[in-house]
Coordinates of C-alpha atoms in Angstrom, one line a residue:
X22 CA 86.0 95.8 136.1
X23 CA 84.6 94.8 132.5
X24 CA 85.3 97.1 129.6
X25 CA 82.4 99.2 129.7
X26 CA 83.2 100.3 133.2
X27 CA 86.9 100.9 132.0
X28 CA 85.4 103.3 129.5
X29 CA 83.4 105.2 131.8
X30 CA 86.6 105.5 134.3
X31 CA 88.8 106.3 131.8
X32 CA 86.4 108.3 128.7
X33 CA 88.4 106.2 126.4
X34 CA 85.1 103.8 124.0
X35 CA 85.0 100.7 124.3
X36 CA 86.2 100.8 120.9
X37 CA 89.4 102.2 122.2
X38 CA 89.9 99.7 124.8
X39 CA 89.7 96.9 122.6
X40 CA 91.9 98.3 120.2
X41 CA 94.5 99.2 123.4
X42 CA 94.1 95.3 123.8
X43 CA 94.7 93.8 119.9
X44 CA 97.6 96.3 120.0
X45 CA 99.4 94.9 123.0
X46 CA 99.3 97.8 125.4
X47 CA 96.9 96.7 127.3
X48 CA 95.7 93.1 128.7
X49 CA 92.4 91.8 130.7
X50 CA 91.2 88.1 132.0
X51 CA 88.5 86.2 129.7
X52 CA 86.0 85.5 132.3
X53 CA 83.8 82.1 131.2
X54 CA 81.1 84.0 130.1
X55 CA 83.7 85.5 127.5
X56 CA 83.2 89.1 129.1
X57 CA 86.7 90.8 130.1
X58 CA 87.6 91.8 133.4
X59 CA 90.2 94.5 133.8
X60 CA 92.1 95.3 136.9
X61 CA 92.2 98.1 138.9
X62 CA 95.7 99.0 137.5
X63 CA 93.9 99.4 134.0
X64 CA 92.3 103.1 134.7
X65 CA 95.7 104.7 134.9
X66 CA 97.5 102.4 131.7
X67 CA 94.7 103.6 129.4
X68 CA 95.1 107.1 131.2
X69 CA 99.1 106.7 130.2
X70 CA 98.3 105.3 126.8
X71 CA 95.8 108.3 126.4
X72 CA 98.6 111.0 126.9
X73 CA 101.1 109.2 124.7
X74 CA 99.3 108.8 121.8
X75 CA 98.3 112.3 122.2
X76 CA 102.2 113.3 122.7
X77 CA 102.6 111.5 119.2
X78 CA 104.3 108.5 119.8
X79 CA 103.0 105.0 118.0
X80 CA 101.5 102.1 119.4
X81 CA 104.7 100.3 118.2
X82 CA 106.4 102.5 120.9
X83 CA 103.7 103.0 123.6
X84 CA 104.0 99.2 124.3
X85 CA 107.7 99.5 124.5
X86 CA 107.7 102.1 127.0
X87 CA 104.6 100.5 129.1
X88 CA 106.8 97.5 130.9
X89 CA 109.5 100.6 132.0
X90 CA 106.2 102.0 134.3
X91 CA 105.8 98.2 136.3
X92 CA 106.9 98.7 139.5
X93 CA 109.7 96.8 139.0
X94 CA 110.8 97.5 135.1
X95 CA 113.1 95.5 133.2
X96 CA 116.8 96.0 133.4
X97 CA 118.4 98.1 130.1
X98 CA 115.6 98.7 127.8
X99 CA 114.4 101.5 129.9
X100 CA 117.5 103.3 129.3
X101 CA 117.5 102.7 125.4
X102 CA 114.0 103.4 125.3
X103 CA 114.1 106.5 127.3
X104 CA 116.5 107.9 124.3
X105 CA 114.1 107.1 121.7
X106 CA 111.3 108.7 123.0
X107 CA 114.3 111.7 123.4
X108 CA 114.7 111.4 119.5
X109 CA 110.9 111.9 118.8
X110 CA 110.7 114.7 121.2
X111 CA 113.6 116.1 119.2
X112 CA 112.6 115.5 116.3
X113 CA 108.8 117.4 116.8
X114 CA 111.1 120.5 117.8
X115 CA 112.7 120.3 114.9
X116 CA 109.2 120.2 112.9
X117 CA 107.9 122.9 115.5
X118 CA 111.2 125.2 114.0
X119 CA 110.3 124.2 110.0
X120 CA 107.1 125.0 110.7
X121 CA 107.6 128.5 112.4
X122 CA 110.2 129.2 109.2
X123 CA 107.9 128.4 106.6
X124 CA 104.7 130.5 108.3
X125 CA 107.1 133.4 108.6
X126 CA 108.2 133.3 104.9
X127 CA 104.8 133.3 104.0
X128 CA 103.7 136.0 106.4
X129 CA 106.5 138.2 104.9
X130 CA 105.4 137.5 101.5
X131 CA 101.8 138.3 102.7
X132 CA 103.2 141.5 103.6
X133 CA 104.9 142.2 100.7
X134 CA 108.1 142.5 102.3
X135 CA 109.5 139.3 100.6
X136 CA 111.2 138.5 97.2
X137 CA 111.4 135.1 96.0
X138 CA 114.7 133.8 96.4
X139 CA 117.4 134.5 93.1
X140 CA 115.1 136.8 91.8
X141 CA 116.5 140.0 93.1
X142 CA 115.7 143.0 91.7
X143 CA 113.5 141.2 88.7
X144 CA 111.1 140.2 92.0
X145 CA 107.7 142.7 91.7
X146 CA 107.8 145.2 93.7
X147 CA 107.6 144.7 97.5
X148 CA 107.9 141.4 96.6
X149 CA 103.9 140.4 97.0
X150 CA 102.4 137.4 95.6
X151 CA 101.5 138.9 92.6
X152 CA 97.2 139.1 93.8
X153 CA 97.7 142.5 93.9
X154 CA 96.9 145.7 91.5
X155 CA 98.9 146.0 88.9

C-alpha cells in the first residue's frame, strides 16, 4: 500500500510516516516511480509505534524494541531490552509519586493548613501563602 493509504489505515499523516521511516522504525520498497509501497504488516507497526510513543518511550528505544515483535525475534536483546523499558516504566511511577507529593504540599498550603518547612512557629498563621487578609 503507498503512504497515503498507510495514513488513512493507521490515522497516523503522512508526515508521521515518513518520519517513522528517517527514524528507523519503520521501512517500505521504492517502487520506480519513486512512490513507497508498504506492506500489509505496516498498519499494525505504526499502530505499535503509535502506542509507544504515547507510553513515552523515544524513538532511540521504539526501534530497539520493534525487531523483539518479528515473529522470530533475535536471541538476548529482548531480554535486556525488556528491562529497560522496565526502568522507564519505573521511573514514570516514580515521577507519578513526586508529582502527587508536590500537588499535595501545595493543596495544603492552599488550605492554610501548611507551614513552610524550619519556620515553625514564626510561619503566619495557618500557614497560608501570605494572599490573604492581613
Amino acid at each position: 500500500m503507498r503512504v497515503g493509504e498507510l495514513s488513512r489505515a493507521t490515522g497516523a499523516s503522512t508526515r508521521s510516516l515518513r518520519y517513522y521511516e528517517d527514524r528507523g522504525l519503520l521501512s517500505s520498497e521504492r517502487r520506480p516511480n519513486g512512490y513507497r509501497e508498504y506492506g500489509e504488516e505496516a498498519v499494525r507497526q505504526v499502530a505499535f509505534i503509535q502506542d509507544l510513543y504515547r507510553a513515552g518511550l523515544p524513538s532511540r528505544i521504539i526501534r530497539d524494541i520493534l525487531p523483539c515483535t518479528a515473529p522470530e525475534p533475535p536471541a538476548g536483546d529482548c531480554t535486556r531490552l525488556l528491562a529497560r523499558v522496565r526502568e522507564v516504566r519505573d521511573e514514570l511511577a516514580r515521577q507519578e509519586r513526586q508529582i502527587a507529593q508536590r500537588r499535595e504540599m501545595l493543596d495544603r498550603y492552599l488550605a492554610g493548613t501548611a507551614t513552610p518547612a524550619g519556620l515553625g512557629d514564626l510561619g503566619r498563621p495557618g500557614g497560608d501563602l501570605g494572599c490573604g487578609p492581613r
